[in-house]
Each structure stands twice: as structure tokens, then as C-alpha cells.
Short mmCIF file of C-alpha atoms in Angstrom, two decimals:
data_model
loop_
_atom_site.label_atom_id
_atom_site.label_comp_id
_atom_site.label_asym_id
_atom_site.label_seq_id
_atom_site.Cartn_x
_atom_site.Cartn_y
_atom_site.Cartn_z
CA MET A 35 -153.92 124.70 191.37
CA LEU A 36 -157.35 126.54 191.62
CA ASP A 37 -157.05 129.99 193.13
CA LEU A 38 -160.16 130.29 195.95
CA SER A 39 -159.64 133.41 196.83
CA SER A 40 -162.42 136.14 196.10
CA ASP A 41 -163.46 139.52 196.52
CA LEU A 42 -166.97 138.12 198.07
CA ASP A 43 -168.07 139.18 201.69
CA HIS A 44 -168.44 137.18 204.89
CA ASN A 45 -170.53 139.33 206.66
CA GLN A 46 -172.71 138.15 203.79
CA ILE A 47 -172.74 134.31 203.23
CA GLY A 48 -176.52 134.11 205.73
CA SER A 49 -178.22 136.18 202.95
CA PRO A 50 -178.67 135.25 199.63
CA SER A 51 -180.50 137.80 197.67
CA SER A 52 -177.41 139.98 198.10
CA GLN A 53 -174.56 137.23 198.14
CA THR A 54 -172.18 137.50 195.30
CA PRO A 55 -171.30 134.42 192.99
CA PRO A 56 -167.82 134.16 193.14
CA PRO A 57 -165.70 133.73 190.42
CA PRO A 58 -164.55 131.56 188.10
CA PRO A 59 -161.85 129.41 189.42
CA THR A 60 -157.89 130.36 188.03
CA PHE A 61 -155.91 127.84 187.89
CA LEU A 62 -152.48 128.84 187.91
CA ARG A 63 -149.48 126.94 186.39
CA ARG A 64 -146.37 125.31 188.07
CA ILE A 65 -144.13 126.79 187.84
CA ARG A 66 -140.83 123.93 188.96
CA LEU A 67 -137.70 124.08 190.60
CA ARG A 68 -134.49 123.76 189.45
CA LEU A 69 -132.59 121.41 190.83
CA PHE A 70 -129.63 121.46 189.25
CA ARG A 71 -127.62 125.41 188.56
CA ASP A 72 -124.55 125.80 186.70
CA VAL A 73 -121.76 127.59 187.33
CA LEU A 74 -119.29 128.10 186.46
CA PRO A 75 -115.36 127.55 186.99
CA GLU A 76 -113.74 128.86 189.76
CA GLY A 77 -109.80 129.25 190.53
CA ILE A 78 -107.01 129.05 193.04
CA SER A 79 -107.61 132.88 193.78
CA ARG A 80 -103.75 133.96 195.62
CA ALA A 81 -105.15 136.23 198.03
CA PRO A 82 -104.35 134.39 201.44
CA SER A 83 -107.53 134.06 204.55
CA GLY A 84 -105.90 134.63 207.25
CA ASP A 85 -102.43 134.65 208.49
CA PRO A 86 -99.91 132.55 205.77
CA ASP A 87 -98.30 131.31 209.08
CA ASP A 88 -101.48 130.01 210.62
CA PRO A 89 -102.69 126.68 208.52
CA ASN A 90 -106.16 127.96 208.84
CA PRO A 91 -107.48 128.89 205.72
CA SER A 92 -110.18 132.18 207.11
CA SER A 93 -112.46 133.76 210.12
CA ALA A 94 -114.86 131.93 209.08
CA ALA A 95 -111.48 129.15 208.15
CA SER A 96 -111.43 127.89 212.26
CA ASN A 97 -113.60 124.95 211.81
CA HIS A 98 -110.27 124.33 208.12
CA SER A 99 -107.18 124.03 210.55
CA THR A 100 -106.76 119.84 211.63
CA SER A 101 -103.49 121.11 214.54
CA ALA A 102 -103.22 119.38 217.58
CA PRO A 103 -104.71 121.83 220.60
CA ARG A 104 -101.78 123.77 222.32
CA THR A 105 -100.31 123.14 225.02
CA ASN A 106 -97.95 125.60 228.11
CA LEU A 107 -95.68 122.94 227.29
CA PRO A 108 -92.01 124.60 226.45
CA ARG A 109 -90.86 123.36 224.00
CA VAL A 110 -88.42 124.22 220.69
CA ARG A 111 -90.07 123.16 217.35
CA LEU A 112 -89.39 124.74 213.19
CA VAL A 113 -91.57 124.75 211.77
CA MET A 114 -92.22 126.14 207.35
CA PRO A 115 -94.82 128.72 207.59
CA LYS A 116 -97.85 126.90 205.54
CA TRP A 117 -99.84 129.32 202.31
CA VAL A 118 -103.19 129.31 202.40
CA THR A 119 -105.75 130.02 199.96
CA SER A 120 -108.52 131.90 200.13
CA THR A 121 -112.00 129.38 200.17
CA ASN A 122 -113.72 129.17 196.23
CA ARG A 123 -117.62 128.92 195.82
CA PHE A 124 -117.29 125.16 195.55
CA GLY A 125 -116.45 125.33 198.96
CA LEU A 126 -112.36 123.70 197.74
CA TYR A 127 -108.64 125.90 199.21
CA ARG A 128 -105.82 124.64 198.73
CA GLN A 129 -102.50 124.61 201.87
CA TYR A 130 -99.24 124.77 199.93
CA PRO A 131 -95.79 123.72 201.83
CA ALA A 132 -94.82 126.76 202.10
CA ALA A 133 -95.27 131.06 201.82
CA PRO A 134 -95.78 133.05 199.52
CA GLY A 135 -96.35 129.39 197.69
CA PRO A 136 -95.70 128.76 194.05
CA SER A 137 -94.13 131.19 191.46
CA LEU A 138 -97.13 129.49 189.32
CA ILE A 139 -100.07 128.37 189.84
CA PRO A 140 -102.03 126.98 186.40
CA ASP A 141 -105.45 126.86 187.61
CA GLU A 142 -105.33 130.70 188.97
CA THR A 143 -107.02 131.84 186.36
CA ALA A 144 -109.89 128.10 184.92
CA SER A 145 -112.48 129.07 182.13
CA LEU A 146 -114.55 126.91 180.92
CA ASP A 147 -112.69 126.64 177.89
CA ASN A 148 -110.62 124.48 180.56
CA PHE A 149 -112.37 121.56 181.49
CA VAL A 150 -114.26 121.13 177.72
CA LEU A 151 -112.07 119.14 174.96
CA PRO A 152 -111.64 121.53 171.82
CA LYS A 153 -113.62 121.50 169.03
CA PRO A 154 -113.71 118.68 166.23
CA GLY A 155 -111.51 119.12 163.07
CA SER A 156 -109.46 121.60 165.81
CA SER A 157 -105.42 120.12 165.56
CA PRO A 158 -102.53 121.14 168.51
CA THR A 159 -101.16 123.76 168.23
CA VAL A 160 -96.87 124.40 168.37
CA GLN A 161 -95.29 126.23 169.38
CA VAL A 162 -92.58 127.51 167.55
CA SER A 163 -90.03 130.46 167.64
CA SER A 164 -87.92 129.46 164.12
CA LYS A 165 -88.39 129.05 160.74
CA ALA A 166 -85.52 125.73 161.58
CA GLU A 167 -88.36 125.09 164.75
CA VAL A 168 -91.35 124.80 162.03
CA ASP A 169 -89.12 123.13 159.16
CA LYS A 170 -87.77 120.48 161.91
CA ALA A 171 -91.32 119.83 163.06
CA LEU A 172 -93.02 119.97 159.43
CA LEU A 173 -89.95 116.59 158.99
CA GLU A 174 -91.03 114.28 162.48
CA ALA A 175 -94.18 114.74 161.21
CA VAL A 176 -94.18 113.46 157.58
CA HIS A 177 -91.24 111.12 158.69
CA PRO A 178 -90.76 108.66 156.79
CA PHE A 179 -90.99 110.84 154.35
CA PRO A 180 -88.11 112.95 152.80
CA ASN A 181 -89.87 115.84 152.35
CA LEU A 182 -93.25 117.72 152.63
CA THR A 183 -93.24 117.41 148.94
CA SER A 184 -92.58 114.08 148.59
CA PHE A 185 -95.70 112.99 151.43
CA TRP A 186 -97.77 116.03 149.54
CA PHE A 187 -96.87 113.75 145.99
CA ARG A 188 -98.11 110.70 147.86
CA LYS A 189 -101.41 111.68 149.85
CA HIS A 190 -102.37 113.64 146.26
CA HIS A 191 -101.71 109.95 144.78
CA LEU A 192 -103.54 108.33 146.87
CA ASP A 193 -106.12 110.03 148.25
CA ASN A 194 -107.41 110.32 143.54
CA ALA A 195 -107.34 107.29 142.11
CA ASN A 196 -109.41 108.71 139.63
CA ASN A 197 -109.00 111.64 136.92
CA SER A 198 -111.06 114.50 136.78
CA LEU A 199 -111.20 117.84 136.01
CA ALA A 200 -111.76 117.99 140.02
CA VAL A 201 -108.49 116.00 140.37
CA ALA A 202 -106.19 117.90 138.17
CA ALA A 203 -107.27 121.54 139.82
CA LYS A 204 -106.39 120.08 143.32
CA LEU A 205 -102.81 118.79 141.22
CA GLN A 206 -102.76 122.20 139.98
CA GLU A 207 -102.22 123.72 143.63
CA LEU A 208 -100.50 121.50 144.85
CA LEU A 209 -98.04 121.83 142.17
CA LEU A 210 -97.96 125.72 142.78
CA HIS A 211 -97.74 125.56 147.18
CA PRO A 212 -95.26 128.04 147.71
CA ARG A 213 -93.88 124.92 149.90
CA PHE A 214 -94.31 122.50 147.43
CA LYS A 215 -90.57 122.00 145.75
CA SER A 216 -89.65 120.08 142.56
CA ALA A 217 -86.90 118.80 143.52
CA ASP A 218 -87.57 117.84 146.87
CA LEU A 219 -88.82 114.95 145.06
CA ASN A 220 -84.76 113.31 143.88
CA ASP A 221 -85.49 111.74 147.65
CA TYR A 222 -88.61 110.52 147.09
CA ASN A 223 -88.08 106.72 146.64
CA MET A 224 -91.43 105.06 147.12
CA GLU A 225 -90.13 101.43 147.10
CA LYS A 226 -88.32 102.44 150.27
CA ILE A 227 -90.63 104.17 151.79
CA ASP A 228 -93.42 101.87 151.57
CA HIS A 229 -91.04 99.02 152.90
CA ILE A 230 -90.15 100.86 156.11
CA ILE A 231 -94.76 102.00 156.56
CA ILE A 232 -95.01 97.87 156.25
CA ASN A 233 -92.32 96.09 158.05
CA GLY A 234 -92.64 99.53 160.97
CA THR A 235 -89.69 100.47 161.09
CA PRO A 236 -90.23 103.48 164.11
CA ILE A 237 -89.00 106.82 164.03
CA GLY A 238 -85.10 106.97 163.44
CA THR A 239 -84.67 104.18 162.01
CA GLN A 240 -83.81 105.11 158.41
CA GLU A 241 -82.50 109.08 159.16
CA PRO A 242 -84.18 111.25 156.06
CA PRO A 243 -81.51 114.36 155.32
CA ASN A 244 -80.70 117.27 157.29
CA VAL A 245 -82.70 115.29 160.39
CA SER A 246 -79.41 112.91 161.66
CA LYS A 247 -80.87 114.13 165.60
CA THR A 248 -84.05 114.94 164.65
CA GLY A 249 -85.73 114.73 168.49
CA GLU A 250 -81.95 113.59 169.82
CA TRP A 251 -83.21 109.33 168.91
CA THR A 252 -80.44 107.39 170.18
CA GLU A 253 -80.11 103.49 168.28
CA THR A 254 -78.71 101.30 170.50
CA ALA A 255 -78.71 96.62 170.42
CA VAL A 256 -79.50 94.70 173.94
CA LYS A 257 -78.14 92.26 174.72
CA ILE A 258 -79.77 89.15 176.28
CA ASP A 259 -78.53 85.29 176.98
CA VAL A 260 -80.59 82.92 175.78
CA PRO A 261 -80.65 80.43 177.93
CA LEU A 262 -79.63 76.42 175.82
CA SER A 263 -80.88 73.84 178.23
CA THR A 264 -77.88 71.34 176.76
CA LYS A 265 -75.60 69.25 178.11
CA GLU A 266 -74.35 69.10 174.22
CA SER A 267 -73.46 72.57 174.90
CA PRO A 268 -69.87 74.31 176.10
CA LEU A 269 -71.77 76.94 176.80
CA SER A 270 -75.31 77.39 178.96
CA ALA A 271 -76.88 80.48 177.59
CA LEU A 272 -75.86 81.71 173.53
CA PRO A 273 -75.91 85.76 173.46
CA VAL A 274 -77.14 87.52 171.41
CA GLN A 275 -77.52 91.20 170.47
CA ILE A 276 -81.33 91.93 169.90
CA PRO A 277 -81.22 95.27 167.58
CA GLY A 278 -83.74 98.28 167.29
CA LEU A 279 -83.89 99.45 170.11
CA HIS A 280 -85.05 103.66 170.23
CA TYR A 281 -85.19 105.46 172.80
CA ARG A 282 -84.45 109.47 174.04
CA LYS A 283 -82.50 110.54 176.93
CA LEU A 284 -85.17 111.36 179.90
CA THR A 285 -83.26 114.60 180.71
CA THR A 286 -84.18 115.82 176.62
CA VAL A 287 -87.52 115.02 177.13
CA ILE A 288 -87.98 116.49 179.92
CA LYS A 289 -86.40 120.01 178.96
CA THR A 290 -87.44 119.84 175.66
CA SER A 291 -90.75 119.80 176.93
CA LEU A 292 -90.45 122.29 179.55
CA SER A 293 -89.08 124.84 177.23
CA ASN A 294 -92.38 124.43 175.69
CA PRO A 295 -94.43 127.82 176.84
CA ALA A 296 -97.58 125.87 176.07
CA ILE A 297 -96.70 122.50 177.96
CA MET A 298 -94.70 125.04 181.35
CA LYS A 299 -97.70 126.61 181.57
CA LYS A 300 -99.73 123.52 182.80
CA ILE A 301 -96.92 122.81 185.43
CA HIS A 302 -97.32 122.91 188.94
CA LEU A 303 -94.16 123.38 190.40
CA GLU A 304 -94.75 122.94 194.17
CA PRO A 305 -97.65 119.76 194.70
CA TYR A 306 -100.44 120.79 198.24
CA HIS A 307 -103.31 119.35 200.49
CA SER A 308 -106.75 120.38 199.06
CA PHE A 309 -109.40 120.83 201.02
CA TRP A 310 -113.35 121.15 201.18
CA THR A 311 -115.68 122.27 203.16
CA ARG A 312 -119.23 121.42 203.33
CA PRO A 313 -122.09 124.21 202.39
CA GLY A 314 -123.65 125.72 205.89
CA THR A 315 -121.27 122.97 208.35
CA SER A 316 -117.73 122.97 209.51
CA THR A 317 -117.31 119.78 208.49
CA THR A 318 -113.64 119.77 206.54
CA GLU A 319 -112.25 116.88 204.24
CA ARG A 320 -109.58 116.32 202.62
CA VAL A 321 -109.39 115.64 198.25
CA PHE A 322 -107.78 113.25 196.75
CA ASP A 323 -107.36 114.70 193.27
CA GLU A 324 -104.24 114.42 192.00
CA ILE A 325 -101.01 113.60 192.06
CA TYR A 326 -99.50 116.01 193.10
CA THR A 327 -102.36 116.75 196.04
CA SER A 328 -100.77 113.21 197.38
CA ASP A 329 -99.06 112.60 200.58
CA ALA A 330 -96.10 110.81 198.48
CA MET A 331 -95.67 114.01 196.75
CA LEU A 332 -95.62 116.09 199.65
CA LYS A 333 -93.17 113.81 201.21
CA ALA A 334 -90.81 114.07 197.99
CA HIS A 335 -90.96 117.41 197.85
CA ASN A 336 -90.46 118.22 201.87
CA ASP A 337 -87.48 116.17 201.23
CA LEU A 338 -85.88 117.97 198.71
CA GLN A 339 -86.77 120.88 200.05
CA ARG A 340 -84.76 120.65 203.29
CA GLN A 341 -81.37 118.97 200.89
CA PRO A 342 -78.86 122.02 201.50
CA ARG A 343 -78.96 123.78 198.09
CA GLU A 344 -76.83 124.26 195.82
CA PRO A 345 -74.19 126.98 196.16
CA GLY A 346 -75.08 130.36 194.09
CA CYS A 347 -78.51 128.79 193.03
CA ASP A 348 -81.90 130.11 194.32
CA LEU A 349 -84.54 128.28 191.90
CA GLU A 350 -86.88 127.02 192.98
CA ARG A 351 -86.47 123.09 193.79
CA VAL A 352 -89.35 121.57 192.20
CA VAL A 353 -89.96 117.83 192.20
CA LEU A 354 -91.03 116.38 189.00
CA ALA A 355 -93.90 113.32 188.78
CA LEU A 356 -92.31 110.81 185.65
CA LEU A 357 -96.01 108.50 184.13
CA PHE A 358 -94.90 106.09 181.84
CA ALA A 359 -97.37 103.43 179.94
CA SER A 360 -96.43 101.19 177.09
CA ASP A 361 -98.42 98.53 175.06
CA ALA A 362 -97.35 97.31 171.46
CA THR A 363 -99.82 99.06 168.25
CA HIS A 364 -100.40 97.61 164.85
CA PRO A 365 -99.12 100.68 163.33
CA THR A 366 -101.50 99.95 159.76
CA ASN A 367 -103.91 98.14 158.97
CA PHE A 368 -101.86 95.92 156.60
CA GLY A 369 -99.37 93.54 157.39
CA GLN A 370 -97.41 92.31 160.05
CA ALA A 371 -96.07 95.50 161.72
CA LYS A 372 -96.16 96.29 164.78
CA LEU A 373 -94.86 98.44 167.70
CA TRP A 374 -93.77 98.63 170.64
CA PRO A 375 -93.82 102.41 171.59
CA LEU A 376 -92.82 104.14 175.81
CA TYR A 377 -95.01 106.97 176.31
CA MET A 378 -94.03 109.71 179.41
CA ALA A 379 -96.21 112.29 180.36
CA PHE A 380 -95.79 114.42 183.91
CA GLY A 381 -98.19 114.06 186.78
CA ASN A 382 -98.01 118.09 187.49
CA ILE A 383 -99.64 118.49 184.82
CA SER A 384 -103.28 118.21 185.90
CA LYS A 385 -104.93 114.99 185.02
CA TYR A 386 -108.37 116.05 182.59
CA ASP A 387 -105.42 118.15 180.41
CA ARG A 388 -103.56 114.09 180.02
CA CYS A 389 -106.81 112.99 178.08
CA LYS A 390 -106.89 115.33 176.19
CA PRO A 391 -105.63 114.04 172.39
CA GLY A 392 -105.00 117.37 171.42
CA LEU A 393 -102.70 119.18 173.68
CA SER A 394 -100.25 116.50 173.22
CA LEU A 395 -98.72 115.69 175.99
CA MET A 396 -97.45 112.14 175.73
CA GLU A 397 -94.18 112.26 174.82
CA HIS A 398 -92.57 109.23 173.53
CA VAL A 399 -89.42 108.28 174.57
CA ALA A 400 -88.35 104.61 173.25
CA TYR A 401 -89.78 101.57 171.32
CA PHE A 402 -89.03 98.39 171.97
CA PRO A 403 -87.36 96.02 169.30
CA SER A 404 -89.35 92.25 168.77
CA ILE A 405 -87.21 89.41 169.04
CA PRO A 406 -86.60 89.21 165.29
CA ASP A 407 -86.55 85.82 162.98
CA GLU A 408 -82.66 85.54 162.93
CA ILE A 409 -82.00 84.56 166.07
CA ARG A 410 -84.37 82.36 165.98
CA ASP A 411 -82.97 80.75 163.42
CA GLU A 412 -79.47 81.18 165.34
CA ILE A 413 -80.80 78.86 167.88
CA ARG A 414 -81.68 76.49 166.02
CA ALA A 415 -78.54 76.04 164.64
CA LYS A 416 -76.95 76.49 168.81
CA LEU A 417 -80.14 73.13 169.07
CA GLY A 418 -80.36 72.02 166.36
CA LYS A 419 -83.95 72.90 167.10
CA ALA A 420 -86.47 75.27 167.20
CA ALA A 421 -86.57 77.39 170.74
CA ALA A 422 -89.62 75.84 172.91
CA LYS A 423 -92.24 78.15 174.00
CA PRO A 424 -90.72 79.07 177.37
CA VAL A 425 -87.91 79.78 176.03
CA ILE A 426 -88.97 83.11 174.12
CA THR A 427 -91.28 84.14 176.46
CA HIS A 428 -88.29 85.04 179.20
CA CYS A 429 -86.74 86.55 176.37
CA HIS A 430 -88.95 89.71 176.18
CA ARG A 431 -90.81 88.24 179.81
CA ASP A 432 -93.45 90.93 180.50
CA CYS A 433 -94.03 92.06 184.66
CA PRO A 434 -96.01 89.45 186.92
CA CYS A 435 -98.97 90.66 189.72
CA PRO A 436 -97.40 93.80 190.70
CA GLN A 437 -99.30 94.97 193.91
CA CYS A 438 -99.23 92.53 196.77
CA TYR A 439 -98.67 87.95 196.88
CA VAL A 440 -103.15 87.36 196.48
CA HIS A 441 -103.43 83.11 196.31
CA LYS A 442 -105.88 83.15 194.17
CA ARG A 443 -107.64 81.33 196.56
CA GLU A 444 -108.86 84.69 198.26
CA ILE A 445 -109.01 86.61 195.11
CA HIS A 446 -113.12 86.73 196.26
CA LYS A 447 -112.42 89.32 199.32
CA LEU A 448 -112.43 91.51 196.20
CA GLY A 449 -113.62 94.20 197.90
CA THR A 450 -113.73 93.85 201.23
CA VAL A 451 -111.79 94.83 204.68
CA GLN A 452 -110.21 91.89 204.24
CA ASP A 453 -108.31 92.71 201.59
CA THR A 454 -107.78 95.47 202.08
CA ASN A 455 -105.71 94.23 204.53
CA LEU A 456 -104.15 91.38 203.09
CA ARG A 457 -102.89 94.09 199.84
CA LYS A 458 -101.00 95.54 202.86
CA THR A 459 -99.70 92.89 205.17
CA LYS A 460 -98.81 90.66 201.41
CA ALA A 461 -97.09 93.77 199.99
CA ARG A 462 -94.71 92.32 197.51
CA VAL A 463 -91.26 94.03 198.90
CA ASP A 464 -88.08 93.98 195.93
CA ASP A 465 -85.92 93.07 199.24
CA GLU A 466 -82.42 90.39 199.80
CA ALA A 467 -84.53 87.81 199.84
CA ARG A 468 -86.42 88.32 196.13
CA ARG A 469 -83.17 89.12 194.72
CA GLY A 470 -81.88 86.01 195.80
CA ARG A 471 -84.81 83.17 194.26
CA VAL A 472 -83.73 85.49 191.29
CA THR A 473 -80.64 84.81 191.34
CA LEU A 474 -81.14 81.21 192.85
CA ALA A 475 -83.43 80.25 190.15
CA ARG A 476 -81.13 81.92 187.40
CA GLY A 477 -78.56 78.78 188.74
CA PHE A 478 -80.48 76.39 188.02
CA ILE A 479 -80.65 77.67 184.46
CA TYR A 480 -77.78 79.02 183.42
CA GLY A 481 -74.92 77.07 185.72
CA ASP A 482 -73.75 73.72 185.05
CA GLN A 483 -77.62 71.70 185.84
CA ARG A 484 -78.00 73.49 182.99
CA SER A 485 -82.29 73.27 183.76
CA THR A 486 -84.90 74.48 181.53
CA VAL A 487 -87.21 77.00 182.17
CA ASN A 488 -89.51 76.45 183.03
CA SER A 489 -88.75 72.83 184.69
CA THR A 490 -89.33 71.83 188.19
CA ALA A 491 -86.38 72.97 189.96
CA VAL A 492 -87.17 76.53 188.87
CA GLU A 493 -90.46 76.43 189.89
CA ASN A 494 -89.71 74.78 193.16
CA VAL A 495 -88.29 78.26 193.46
CA LEU A 496 -90.29 81.33 191.73
CA LYS A 497 -93.98 79.88 191.83
CA GLU A 498 -95.17 80.44 195.17
CA HIS A 499 -94.57 83.87 195.01
CA SER A 500 -95.10 84.50 190.79
CA GLU A 501 -91.85 85.40 190.82
CA VAL A 502 -89.37 84.99 187.19
CA PRO A 503 -85.98 84.48 186.59
CA THR A 504 -85.18 87.72 185.23
CA ILE A 505 -83.28 90.26 186.36
CA ASN A 506 -84.95 93.91 187.30
CA ALA A 507 -83.08 97.27 185.77
CA PHE A 508 -85.18 98.90 188.57
CA SER A 509 -83.76 96.73 191.02
CA GLU A 510 -80.53 96.87 190.51
CA ARG A 511 -79.64 100.41 189.53
CA LEU A 512 -81.77 102.55 192.23
CA GLN A 513 -82.38 99.59 195.32
CA HIS A 514 -78.83 100.81 197.03
CA LEU A 515 -80.71 103.98 197.62
CA GLY A 516 -83.84 102.77 198.94
CA PHE A 517 -85.77 102.97 195.86
CA ASP A 518 -87.57 99.87 195.73
CA PHE A 519 -89.38 99.28 191.51
CA PHE A 520 -92.49 97.78 192.82
CA SER A 521 -94.10 101.16 194.68
CA MET A 522 -94.08 102.49 191.02
CA LEU A 523 -96.73 99.77 189.52
CA VAL A 524 -99.99 100.24 189.18
CA ASN A 525 -103.35 97.21 188.06
CA ASP A 526 -103.21 97.43 184.36
CA TRP A 527 -107.02 97.90 184.23
CA LEU A 528 -107.68 97.58 180.69
CA HIS A 529 -106.78 94.30 180.01
CA GLU A 530 -106.74 92.79 182.95
CA TRP A 531 -110.42 93.58 184.11
CA ASP A 532 -112.04 95.28 181.02
CA LEU A 533 -110.41 93.12 177.94
CA GLY A 534 -109.14 90.74 180.43
CA GLU A 535 -112.05 89.17 183.13
CA SER A 536 -115.30 90.94 182.72
CA LYS A 537 -114.96 90.56 179.35
CA ALA A 538 -114.23 86.56 179.81
CA LEU A 539 -117.10 86.72 182.06
CA ILE A 540 -119.60 87.94 179.33
CA GLU A 541 -118.73 86.17 176.52
CA HIS A 542 -119.05 82.33 179.26
CA LEU A 543 -122.97 83.95 180.39
CA ILE A 544 -123.50 83.73 176.60
CA ARG A 545 -121.70 80.77 175.82
CA ILE A 546 -124.53 79.61 179.01
CA LEU A 547 -127.76 80.98 177.32
CA TYR A 548 -126.50 79.34 173.28
CA ALA A 549 -127.00 76.15 175.22
CA CYS A 550 -129.93 76.16 176.64
CA PRO A 551 -133.23 75.20 175.42
CA GLY A 552 -134.31 78.72 172.33
CA GLY A 553 -130.57 80.36 173.56
CA ALA A 554 -130.75 81.97 169.98
CA ASP A 555 -134.82 83.60 171.27
CA LEU A 556 -132.47 83.86 175.28
CA ILE A 557 -129.44 85.87 172.81
CA ASP A 558 -132.45 88.43 170.99
CA GLU A 559 -134.01 89.21 174.69
CA LEU A 560 -130.53 89.28 176.14
CA ASN A 561 -129.31 92.01 173.19
CA GLU A 562 -132.96 94.17 173.70
CA ARG A 563 -133.09 94.52 177.25
CA CYS A 564 -129.27 95.92 176.93
CA VAL A 565 -130.78 98.89 174.59
CA ASP A 566 -133.47 99.65 177.23
CA TYR A 567 -130.70 99.46 180.11
CA HIS A 568 -128.36 101.72 177.37
CA LEU A 569 -131.49 104.27 176.28
CA GLU A 570 -132.11 104.08 180.36
CA SER A 571 -128.68 105.56 181.35
CA VAL A 572 -128.31 107.94 178.78
CA PHE A 573 -132.46 109.10 178.58
CA PRO A 574 -133.48 108.45 181.91
CA ALA A 575 -137.11 108.22 182.27
CA LYS A 576 -137.73 110.94 184.90
CA LEU A 577 -136.51 113.44 182.96
CA PHE A 578 -139.14 112.62 179.85
CA ASP A 579 -142.00 113.96 183.08
CA GLN A 580 -140.04 117.17 183.15
CA ILE A 581 -141.04 117.72 179.22
CA PRO A 582 -143.83 120.17 179.32
#
């Protein structure tokens, strides 16, 4: 930029003799405007912004009102006074169902540490109150080793394959550790522990000394009926017991978790409406960012508050949202060991906390067993031949499409308004018709007809709705209470899309490239473009323009 200003007297422009030469031009550095401003997180203030009975949050918050205009018609209405917080610097405020609000707001005082991952190498903090709890937590951590000494002894053996002075120093340090007790090695059985690790026996199968009820785990067997699909046997099904189902009572898990101060301080005791006011305007929008800001959670909370109280109880009544997840996993890098755990988390805790592994907010509540080989041998002995694949699939059936009855021919409408309407009008419902179809199909399998699981008779009943001849436990136990188990199921994006359809599509496109003339060169070009695209997405070209 040129600075053309000077001390030149413009009245003397016409006089060459008196004209003073201007100073040399000055180049001024252009100052770049900051497009972004770092603002630290801010919690929600408990100070109400106006009358707590008024849903409008502040004097300036008359813009937040979404209630209908008042009329002069006389009417009587019982209204619970709402509690509205003040608006923070981001334009966010909350409306709780009733004043004075919950006794605990986890993010009332938010700091930067609440929104970042823990430092690498940091370990989760375990809240304990006694030596017994410390010993119990250590035994759970080193299972299947019977004690900490055995675990350290084995770890030292695996970590140090060669003898050296450094290894000898480590061994000396281990033997001198105050928690190392040589007598505990009497309980160490290397062969037995290796068998447990290799075969993937879940926690609780082998109970170490003095920890018979670690974590309150219970082991039981599951009874199932294996369809024989033959009229040569007097039985239509072979009743078998599948051993090895380990579980914890949900009430025990809930009480144990909420007794931990580190977890309890993250629980949102009441759901709320979250609103955002656009800066410089009076436009207010509803914000849906957590389970406890959803309409379903608010309805469940209000329904609970309308229920009569327990005699003599004046405690807060809180709805806990339980989230369950399950998937098979391999516990070791060798062997064929497989576990199928069931996890539980609290929806009352922010998703930004639940996704941090270091906080240990996921609870193990069950381990599902696989069908052992002995069951297959028993079926073979009964039928004189191996069980067909559809029969084994029927014995550990996965859930079908959990959401709706949309046909494959309508999948191309994905993302359209018409697709959204189809999902609503064709949503799955646990009604008498669905249960009747399942009962009819099971009659073909287990009745006098002895049809196979994938027979035409069964398919004619269930195939149109993509259903399976399996009795659902949630339907059997909770349907009479008005609970529809389809409402609790969500899509599995990881396996159905990320590792399913999208992966299959990419693999198919790569095969097409290989089939084209010069396929190898085309694959190299694709790889190069992918690398360039990744670098551009991480380091945009505009970023380099801002570097001086």
C-alpha cells in the first residue's frame, strides 16, 4: 500500500521554484484480519434470567418465547413453573421442566479439560475408599492371574527373553517391591492360565482365591430348542443347554456405578430444552445434541414426576437412559478365542465423555456364549448327520433390519423426503400381527409338519417382512406394559455402512479399474489422487496463503 500523503502545500503547486519534492513513498504492511477467535468453554449459569415461572429466559429473552399468545377466555390450568438459565456467550440457554432445577449440573463450571482427550500415557482414575476395594480392583485387573505377584512374575518372563544386567536389575526391583509376595506364587498355575487366555474364557469362569464374587458376576446356562426337521424322531426339537452365559444384574451395575463420585458428578439428573439465539438477531432455534435434550427423555421425565411418590420419600426422581452395545471380539492375537460382550453406558452422561476410553464409562454387563462343539455333536448323534447351516444360524440368530419395512427396490430413495415418509409409515411395530406371524412360523418348524427353518412354508410367512422365527425376550416380558422393543434399536452404521456397503462399493470400483486397459496404472493414479485429496483436506491450500 502506498502512502501518498506529504507536507506539500497545495497552494504552491503552480510554482515550480517553490515546489518541495515529495518524500519517497512508504510501504505499509497489510494487516490480516483474524477470521477466528478462540473462546474457552463456558458452563451454564444457575442464575435464572427472569421470572422462573416465565419460560422467557431474560429481559432480552422475550425473543425466546415460544408460547401461544394469551387470550381473555377464563380457564384453569396447572402449570409446573419452569426454570430457565441465563444465556452464555455462545447464545445457548436451557429450559428445565421445573424450578429450582436439578441439584447437580455436571457442566455448570466447564473448563477446557472437559472437552479434550487425556494426555497420552495417562491412566483412568479409579475412585476407591478402602484397602479392600484396592485389592478387589487389582484382582479384577489382572484376571485370570490369581494375584498381582503372579501377574508381575509372568510379565517379567515375557518382557525379558534374554539375560542381561538390565534384566537382572529389573528382576531385583520386582522381588523387592512391597506388593510382591513370594508365597502368592503357590497359586500360580501357568498351564491353567494359558488355557484360559487361549480359549477366551470370560471373567468369572475361573474364580481366583478370595474373589468368588468379584463384580457380582453370575453364570448360568441358556436353554434353546434345536429344530430337528425330521419326522423320524418322536421329538420335533432337541432341547439343549448352552453353558457359559455370564451376566451382572442391571440394578447392581447401576448402584455400583452411581456410587462412584467420578461417575456420579457427570450424570445429568434432569433433561431440558436447549435453545440457541443467533448473535445479533432474535431468532431462536431448538438444539438437539444429547439424549437428555430429546423429547423422548423429557416425556419420560414428566411421566415419572406425575407418578405418586413412595411413602416418606422426598428424593429426586431421576430417569436413567441405558445404552447397550454388543459385538463379537477376539481377546488375543493368537488362537480362535472369541468373546461376545454386552456393554452398558448411561445416556445421562454427555457423549463427549462417553467417547473417552480413559474415563472408563462403559460397563460390562454380560458375556454371551457361543454354541459349543458338544451341541453340534449331540445334534449329529440325534439326526445321524451334521446340522444344516440354517439350523445353526437359527440357534444364534442376529437381529434383522431394526427400523422399517422399506423394500430393496426403494433403497435408491435414500435421503429424500419420500424416504423419510416411508420410514415413518412403514416402521416396524411389535403388534399382534407380528407376534402371530412368528407363532405361525414356529408352528411349522416345531409342530407336526416338521418344516426346516428355511422351508417354503416358513419363508411364505416371514420373508415379506424380513422376519425370523425367534421369540423376542423384550416382547415377551415388556409388551404388556406398552413397550415396543423396535423403538430401542438403532442402525449399526459401523458394520452396515462403514464396513459394509461403502467398503463393498469401493472394492467393486477398484475391480472395474483393474479390468480396464492399463489397470495397474489406473490404480496407481487413484492412490496418488487419494493421497493428494487427503493432504488437501488436512492442509487446505488457503492455509498456505496465510503463511507470511
